[in-house]
PDB file of C-alpha atoms and ligand atoms in Angstrom:
ATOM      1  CA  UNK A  18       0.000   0.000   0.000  1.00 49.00           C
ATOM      2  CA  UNK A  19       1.421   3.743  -0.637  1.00 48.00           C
ATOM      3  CA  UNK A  20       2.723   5.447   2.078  1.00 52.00           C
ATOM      4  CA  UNK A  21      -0.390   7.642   3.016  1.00 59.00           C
ATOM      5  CA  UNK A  22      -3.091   6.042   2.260  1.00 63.00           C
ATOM      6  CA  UNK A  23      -6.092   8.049   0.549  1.00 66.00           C
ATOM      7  CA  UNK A  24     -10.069   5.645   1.900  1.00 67.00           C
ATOM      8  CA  UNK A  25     -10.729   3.221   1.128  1.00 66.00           C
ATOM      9  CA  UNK A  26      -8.356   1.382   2.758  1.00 82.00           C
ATOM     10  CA  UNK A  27      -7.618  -2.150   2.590  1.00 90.00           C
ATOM     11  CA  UNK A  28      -7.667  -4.222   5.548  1.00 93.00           C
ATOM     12  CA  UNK A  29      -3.982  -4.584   6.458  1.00 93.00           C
ATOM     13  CA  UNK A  30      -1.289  -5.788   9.293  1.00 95.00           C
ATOM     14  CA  UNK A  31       0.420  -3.298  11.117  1.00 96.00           C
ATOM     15  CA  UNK A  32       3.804  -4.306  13.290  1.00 97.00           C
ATOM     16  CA  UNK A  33       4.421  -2.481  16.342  1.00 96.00           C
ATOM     17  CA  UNK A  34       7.968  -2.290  16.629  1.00 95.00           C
ATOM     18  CA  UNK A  35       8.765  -2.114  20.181  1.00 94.00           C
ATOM     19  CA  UNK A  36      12.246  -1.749  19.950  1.00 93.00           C
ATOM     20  CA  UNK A  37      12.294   1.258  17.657  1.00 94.00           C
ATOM     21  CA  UNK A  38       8.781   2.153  19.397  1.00 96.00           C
ATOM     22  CA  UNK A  39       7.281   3.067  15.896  1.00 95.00           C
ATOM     23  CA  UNK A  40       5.007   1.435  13.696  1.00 97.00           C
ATOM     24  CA  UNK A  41       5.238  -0.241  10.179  1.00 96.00           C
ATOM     25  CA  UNK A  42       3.845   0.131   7.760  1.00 95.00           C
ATOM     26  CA  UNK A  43       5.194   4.036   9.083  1.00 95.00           C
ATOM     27  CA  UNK A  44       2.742   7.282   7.942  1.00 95.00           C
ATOM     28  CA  UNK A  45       3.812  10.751   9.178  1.00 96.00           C
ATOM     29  CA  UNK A  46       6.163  11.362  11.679  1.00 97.00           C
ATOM     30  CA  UNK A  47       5.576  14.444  14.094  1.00 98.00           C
ATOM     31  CA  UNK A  48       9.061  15.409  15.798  1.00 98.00           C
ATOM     32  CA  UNK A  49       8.141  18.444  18.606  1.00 98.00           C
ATOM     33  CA  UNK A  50      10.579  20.300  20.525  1.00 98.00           C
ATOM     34  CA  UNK A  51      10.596  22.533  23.517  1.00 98.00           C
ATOM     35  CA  UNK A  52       9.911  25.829  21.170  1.00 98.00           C
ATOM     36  CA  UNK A  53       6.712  24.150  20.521  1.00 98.00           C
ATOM     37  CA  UNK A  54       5.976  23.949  23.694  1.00 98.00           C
ATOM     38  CA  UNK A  55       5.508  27.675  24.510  1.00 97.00           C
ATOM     39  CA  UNK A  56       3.225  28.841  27.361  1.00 95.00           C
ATOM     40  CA  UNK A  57       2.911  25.378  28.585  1.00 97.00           C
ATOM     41  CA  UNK A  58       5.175  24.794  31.167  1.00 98.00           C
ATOM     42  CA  UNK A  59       4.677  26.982  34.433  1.00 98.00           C
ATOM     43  CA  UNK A  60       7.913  28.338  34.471  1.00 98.00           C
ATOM     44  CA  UNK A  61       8.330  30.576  31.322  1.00 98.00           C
ATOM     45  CA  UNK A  62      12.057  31.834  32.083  1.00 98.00           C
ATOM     46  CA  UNK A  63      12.977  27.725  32.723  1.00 98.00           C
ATOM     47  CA  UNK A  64      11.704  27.023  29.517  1.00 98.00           C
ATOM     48  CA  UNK A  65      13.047  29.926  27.465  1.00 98.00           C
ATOM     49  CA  UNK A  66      16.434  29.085  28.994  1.00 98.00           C
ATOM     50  CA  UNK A  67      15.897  25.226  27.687  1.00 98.00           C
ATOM     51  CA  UNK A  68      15.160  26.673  24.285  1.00 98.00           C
ATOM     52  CA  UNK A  69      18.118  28.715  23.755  1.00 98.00           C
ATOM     53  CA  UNK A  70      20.247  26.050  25.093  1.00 98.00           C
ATOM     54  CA  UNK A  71      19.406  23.662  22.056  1.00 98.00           C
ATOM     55  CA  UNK A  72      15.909  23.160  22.053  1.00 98.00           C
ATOM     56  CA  UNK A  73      15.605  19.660  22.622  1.00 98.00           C
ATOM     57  CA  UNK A  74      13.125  17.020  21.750  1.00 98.00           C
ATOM     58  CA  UNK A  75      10.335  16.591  23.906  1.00 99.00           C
ATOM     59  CA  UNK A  76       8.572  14.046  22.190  1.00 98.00           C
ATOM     60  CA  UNK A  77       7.765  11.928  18.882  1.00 98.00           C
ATOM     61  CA  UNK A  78       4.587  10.664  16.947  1.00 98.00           C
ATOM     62  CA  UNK A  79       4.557   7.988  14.462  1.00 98.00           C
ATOM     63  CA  UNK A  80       1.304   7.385  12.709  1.00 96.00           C
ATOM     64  CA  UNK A  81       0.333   4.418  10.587  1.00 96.00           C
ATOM     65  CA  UNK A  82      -0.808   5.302   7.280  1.00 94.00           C
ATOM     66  CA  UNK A  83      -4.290   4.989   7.787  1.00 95.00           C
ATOM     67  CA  UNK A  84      -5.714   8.381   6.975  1.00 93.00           C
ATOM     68  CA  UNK A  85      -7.393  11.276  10.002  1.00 94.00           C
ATOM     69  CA  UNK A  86     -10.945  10.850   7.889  1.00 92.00           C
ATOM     70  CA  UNK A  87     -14.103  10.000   9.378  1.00 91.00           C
ATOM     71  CA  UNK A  88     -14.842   6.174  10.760  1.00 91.00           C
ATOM     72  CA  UNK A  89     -10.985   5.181   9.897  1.00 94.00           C
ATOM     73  CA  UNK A  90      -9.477   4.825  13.630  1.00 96.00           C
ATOM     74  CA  UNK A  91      -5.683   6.120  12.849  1.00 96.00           C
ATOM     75  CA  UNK A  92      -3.358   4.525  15.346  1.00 97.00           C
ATOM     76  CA  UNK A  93       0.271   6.340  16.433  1.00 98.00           C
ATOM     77  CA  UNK A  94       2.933   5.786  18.981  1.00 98.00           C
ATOM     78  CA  UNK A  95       3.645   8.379  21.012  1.00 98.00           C
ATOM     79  CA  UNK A  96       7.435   8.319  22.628  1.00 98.00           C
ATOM     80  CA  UNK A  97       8.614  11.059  25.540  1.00 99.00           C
ATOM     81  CA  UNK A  98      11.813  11.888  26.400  1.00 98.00           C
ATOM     82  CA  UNK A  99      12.516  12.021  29.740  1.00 98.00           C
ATOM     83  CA  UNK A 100      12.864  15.461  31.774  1.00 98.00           C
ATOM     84  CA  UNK A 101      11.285  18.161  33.377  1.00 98.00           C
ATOM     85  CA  UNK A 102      11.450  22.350  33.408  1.00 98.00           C
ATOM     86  CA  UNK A 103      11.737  22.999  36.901  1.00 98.00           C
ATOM     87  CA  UNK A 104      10.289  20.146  38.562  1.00 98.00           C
ATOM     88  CA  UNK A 105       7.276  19.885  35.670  1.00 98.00           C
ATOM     89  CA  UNK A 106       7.409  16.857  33.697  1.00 98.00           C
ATOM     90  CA  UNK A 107       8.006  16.712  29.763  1.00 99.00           C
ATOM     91  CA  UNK A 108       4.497  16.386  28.779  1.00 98.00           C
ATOM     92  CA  UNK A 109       2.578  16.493  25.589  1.00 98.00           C
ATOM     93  CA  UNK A 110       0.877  19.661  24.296  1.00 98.00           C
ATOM     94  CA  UNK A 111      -2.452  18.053  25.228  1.00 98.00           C
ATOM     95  CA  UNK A 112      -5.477  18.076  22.996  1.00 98.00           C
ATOM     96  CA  UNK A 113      -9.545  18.297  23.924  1.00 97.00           C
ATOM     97  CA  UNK A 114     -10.959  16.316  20.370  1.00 96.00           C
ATOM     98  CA  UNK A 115     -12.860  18.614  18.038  1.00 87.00           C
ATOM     99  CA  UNK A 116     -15.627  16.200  18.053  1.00 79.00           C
ATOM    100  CA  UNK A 117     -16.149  14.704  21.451  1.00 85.00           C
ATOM    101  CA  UNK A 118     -15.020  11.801  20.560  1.00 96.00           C
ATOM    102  CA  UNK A 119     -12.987   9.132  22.554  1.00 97.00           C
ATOM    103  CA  UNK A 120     -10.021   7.666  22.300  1.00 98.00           C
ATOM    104  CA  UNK A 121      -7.538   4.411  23.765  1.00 98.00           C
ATOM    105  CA  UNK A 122      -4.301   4.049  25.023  1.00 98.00           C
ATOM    106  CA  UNK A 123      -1.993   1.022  25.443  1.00 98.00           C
ATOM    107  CA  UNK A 124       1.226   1.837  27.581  1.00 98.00           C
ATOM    108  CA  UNK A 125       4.255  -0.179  25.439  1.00 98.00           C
ATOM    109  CA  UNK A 126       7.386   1.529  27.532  1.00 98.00           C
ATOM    110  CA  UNK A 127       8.820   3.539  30.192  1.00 98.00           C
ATOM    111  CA  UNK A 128       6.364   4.789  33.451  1.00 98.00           C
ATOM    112  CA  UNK A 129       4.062   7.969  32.537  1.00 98.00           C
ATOM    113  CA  UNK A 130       0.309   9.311  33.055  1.00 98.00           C
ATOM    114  CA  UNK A 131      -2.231  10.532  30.916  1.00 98.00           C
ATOM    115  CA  UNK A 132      -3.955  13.850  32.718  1.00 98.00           C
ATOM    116  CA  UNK A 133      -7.689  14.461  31.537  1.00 98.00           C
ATOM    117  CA  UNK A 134      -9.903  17.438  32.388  1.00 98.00           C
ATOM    118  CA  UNK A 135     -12.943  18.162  31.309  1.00 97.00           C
ATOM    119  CA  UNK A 136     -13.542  21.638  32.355  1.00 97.00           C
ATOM    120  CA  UNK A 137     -14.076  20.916  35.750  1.00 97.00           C
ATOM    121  CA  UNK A 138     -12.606  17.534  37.535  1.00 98.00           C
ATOM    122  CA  UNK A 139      -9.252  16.407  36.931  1.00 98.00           C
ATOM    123  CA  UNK A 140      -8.291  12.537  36.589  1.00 98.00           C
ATOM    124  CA  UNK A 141      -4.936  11.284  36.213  1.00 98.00           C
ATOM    125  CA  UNK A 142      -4.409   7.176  35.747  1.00 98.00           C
ATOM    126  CA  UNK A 143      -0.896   5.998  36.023  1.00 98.00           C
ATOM    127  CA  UNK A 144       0.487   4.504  32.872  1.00 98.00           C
ATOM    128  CA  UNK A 145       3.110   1.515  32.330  1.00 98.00           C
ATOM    129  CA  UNK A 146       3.305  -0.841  29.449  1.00 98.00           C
ATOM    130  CA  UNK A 147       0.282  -2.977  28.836  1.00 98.00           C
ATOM    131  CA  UNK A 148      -1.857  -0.257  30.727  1.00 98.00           C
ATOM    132  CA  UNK A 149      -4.947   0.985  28.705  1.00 98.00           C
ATOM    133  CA  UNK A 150      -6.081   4.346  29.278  1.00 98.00           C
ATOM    134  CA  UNK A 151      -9.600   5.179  28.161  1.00 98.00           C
ATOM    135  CA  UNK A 152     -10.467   8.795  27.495  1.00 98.00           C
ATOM    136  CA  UNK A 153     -14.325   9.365  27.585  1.00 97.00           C
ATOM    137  CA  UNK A 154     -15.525  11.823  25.328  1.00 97.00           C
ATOM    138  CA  UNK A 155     -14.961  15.807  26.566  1.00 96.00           C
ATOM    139  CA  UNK A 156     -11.996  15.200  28.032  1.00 98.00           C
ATOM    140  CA  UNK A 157      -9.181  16.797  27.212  1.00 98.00           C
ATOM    141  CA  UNK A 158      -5.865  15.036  27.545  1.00 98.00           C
ATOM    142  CA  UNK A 159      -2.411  15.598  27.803  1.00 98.00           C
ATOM    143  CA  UNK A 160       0.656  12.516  28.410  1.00 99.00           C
ATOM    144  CA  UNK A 161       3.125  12.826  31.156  1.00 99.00           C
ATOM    145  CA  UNK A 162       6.368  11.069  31.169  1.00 98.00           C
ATOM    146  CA  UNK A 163       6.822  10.210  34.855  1.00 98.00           C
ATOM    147  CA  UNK A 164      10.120   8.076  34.790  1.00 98.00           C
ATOM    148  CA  UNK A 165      14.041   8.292  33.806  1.00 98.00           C
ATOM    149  CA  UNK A 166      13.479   6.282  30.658  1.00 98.00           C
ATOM    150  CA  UNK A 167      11.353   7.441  27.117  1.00 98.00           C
ATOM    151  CA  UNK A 168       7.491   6.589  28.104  1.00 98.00           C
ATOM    152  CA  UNK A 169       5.991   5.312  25.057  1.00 98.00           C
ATOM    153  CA  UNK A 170       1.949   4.272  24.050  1.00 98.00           C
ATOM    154  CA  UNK A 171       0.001   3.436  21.666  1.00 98.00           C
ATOM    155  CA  UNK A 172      -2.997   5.701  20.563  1.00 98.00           C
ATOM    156  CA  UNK A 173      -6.188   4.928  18.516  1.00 98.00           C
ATOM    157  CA  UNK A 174      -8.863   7.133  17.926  1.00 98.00           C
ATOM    158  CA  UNK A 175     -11.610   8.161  15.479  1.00 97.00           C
ATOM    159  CA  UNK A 176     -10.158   9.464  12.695  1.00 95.00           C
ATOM    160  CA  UNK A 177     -12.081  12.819  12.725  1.00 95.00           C
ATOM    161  CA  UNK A 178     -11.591  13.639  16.336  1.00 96.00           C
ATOM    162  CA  UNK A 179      -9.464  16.444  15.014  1.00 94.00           C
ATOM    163  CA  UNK A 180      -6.959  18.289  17.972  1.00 95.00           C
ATOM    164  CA  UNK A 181      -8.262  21.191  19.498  1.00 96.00           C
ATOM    165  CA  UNK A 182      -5.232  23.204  21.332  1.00 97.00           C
ATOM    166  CA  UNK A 183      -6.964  26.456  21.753  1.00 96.00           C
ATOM    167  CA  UNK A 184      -9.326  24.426  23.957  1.00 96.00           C
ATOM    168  CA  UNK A 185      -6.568  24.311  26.356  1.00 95.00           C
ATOM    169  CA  UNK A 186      -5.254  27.463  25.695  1.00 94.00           C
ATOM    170  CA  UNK A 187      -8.518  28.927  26.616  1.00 96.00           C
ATOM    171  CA  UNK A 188      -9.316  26.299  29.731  1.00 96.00           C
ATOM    172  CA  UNK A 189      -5.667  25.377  30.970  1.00 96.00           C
ATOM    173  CA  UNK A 190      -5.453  21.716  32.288  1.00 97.00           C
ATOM    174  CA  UNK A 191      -6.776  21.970  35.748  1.00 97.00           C
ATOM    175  CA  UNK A 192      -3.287  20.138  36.913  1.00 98.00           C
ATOM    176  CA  UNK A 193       0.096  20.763  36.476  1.00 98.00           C
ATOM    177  CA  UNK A 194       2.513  17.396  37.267  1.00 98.00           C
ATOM    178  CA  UNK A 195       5.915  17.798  38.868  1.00 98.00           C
ATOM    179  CA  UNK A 196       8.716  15.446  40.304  1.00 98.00           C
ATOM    180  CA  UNK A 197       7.473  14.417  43.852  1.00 96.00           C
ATOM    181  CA  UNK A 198       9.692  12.474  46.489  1.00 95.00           C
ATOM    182  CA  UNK A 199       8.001   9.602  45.790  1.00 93.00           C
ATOM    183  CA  UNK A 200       4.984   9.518  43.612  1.00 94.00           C
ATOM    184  CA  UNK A 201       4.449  12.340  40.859  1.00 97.00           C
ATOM    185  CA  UNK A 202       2.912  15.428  42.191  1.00 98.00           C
ATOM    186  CA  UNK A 203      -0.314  16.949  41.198  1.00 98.00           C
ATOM    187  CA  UNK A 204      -0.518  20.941  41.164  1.00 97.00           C
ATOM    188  CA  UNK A 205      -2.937  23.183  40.885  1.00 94.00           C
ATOM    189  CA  UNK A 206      -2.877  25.024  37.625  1.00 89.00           C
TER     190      UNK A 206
HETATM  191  C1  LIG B  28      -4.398  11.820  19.053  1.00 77.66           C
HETATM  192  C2  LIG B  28      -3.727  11.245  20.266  1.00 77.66           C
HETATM  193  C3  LIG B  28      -2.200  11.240  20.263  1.00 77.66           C
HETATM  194  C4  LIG B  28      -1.573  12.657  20.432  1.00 77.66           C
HETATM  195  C5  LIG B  28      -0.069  12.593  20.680  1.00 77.66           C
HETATM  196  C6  LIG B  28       0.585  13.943  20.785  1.00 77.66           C
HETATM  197  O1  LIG B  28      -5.764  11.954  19.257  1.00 77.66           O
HETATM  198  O2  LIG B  28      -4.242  11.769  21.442  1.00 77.66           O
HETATM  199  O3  LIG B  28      -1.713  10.652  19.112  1.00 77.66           O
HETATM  200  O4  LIG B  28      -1.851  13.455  19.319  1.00 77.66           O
HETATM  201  O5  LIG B  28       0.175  11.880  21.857  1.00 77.66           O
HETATM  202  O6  LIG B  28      -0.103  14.792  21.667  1.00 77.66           O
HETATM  203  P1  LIG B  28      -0.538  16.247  21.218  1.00 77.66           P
HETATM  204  O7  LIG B  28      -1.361  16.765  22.334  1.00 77.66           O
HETATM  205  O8  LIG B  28       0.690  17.032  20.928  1.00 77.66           O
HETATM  206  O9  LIG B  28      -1.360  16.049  19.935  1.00 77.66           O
HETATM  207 ZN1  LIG B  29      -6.424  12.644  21.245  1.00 77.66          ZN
END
């Protein structure tokens, strides 16, 4: 099959690859760094200072090539790094879905979290591989890596859920997560 598939698709075998923590057949490949993080972490002058000093990676997404059109269900493997900016854990941007829909997890490597907030409550279920995290529809959701190795999962959702970041620009998160002394920390926002 070509690379990026246009519907209909076939059916088809994908391989998850859990040594190089991508999948194959491989679609697009989203690389983000710190710059892209911007307004994100609490501490602004931490995370211009991380910028300047060679804007690292943060995290990766490798998609399969099924295509983000309505009633496909894409799949991609999220990997990230681990770090924090004072004390705040590399995270992903975090997304609420354009449509409401829902989406699953499956935790392949490393120790991390996946924070949801609807507007209102905040949950946060711990993550490890062969976890599944279910997001309900209306919550937004962000991934957290937790540990001192890459935290890596699996994601599969409805192909026109879409990713709505001024949602969270507009709402925040409800929790920030930081290094605790023993367990990950939850913080206000
Ligand atoms: C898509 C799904 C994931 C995220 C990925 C990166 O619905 O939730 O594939 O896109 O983990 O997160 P973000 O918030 O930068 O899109
Ligand atoms: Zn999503």
């Amino acid at each position: 099959m070509s690379q990026f598939a246009e519907q209909p698709v076939e059916p088809f075998a994908i391989s998850l690859d859990r040594e190089g923590l991508s999948l194959w057949p491989e679609g697009p490949v989203l690389t983000r760094r710190m710059s892209a993080l911007e307004h994100l972490f609490a501490d602004t002058v931490a995370w211009r200072i991380a910028v300047d000093a060679g804007d690292p990676i943060v995290y990766t997404v490798r998609s399969s090539p099924v295509p983000e059109l309505r009633a496909e269900l894409p799949q991609s493997v999220t990997t990230i790094l681990p770090g924090a900016i004072a004390g705040e854990f590399y995270m992903t941007k975090g997304h609420q879905h354009q449509n409401l829909e829902g989406e699953m997890y499956l935790g392949i490597e490393g120790t991390g979290g996946l924070l949801m907030f609807n507007g209102r409550n905040v949950r946060w279920l711990d993550m490890k591989p062969d976890t599944i995290g279910y997001i309900p529809p209306g919550w937004a959701h962000r991934s957290v890596n937790t540990g001192a190795e890459p935290y890596s999962f699996l994601a599969v959702y409805p192909g026109d859920a879409g990713h709505h970041y001024e949602w969270v620009r507009e709402h925040g998160f409800g929790s920030r997560v930081f290094r605790g002394d023993k367990a990950p920390q939850l913080l206000p926002y």
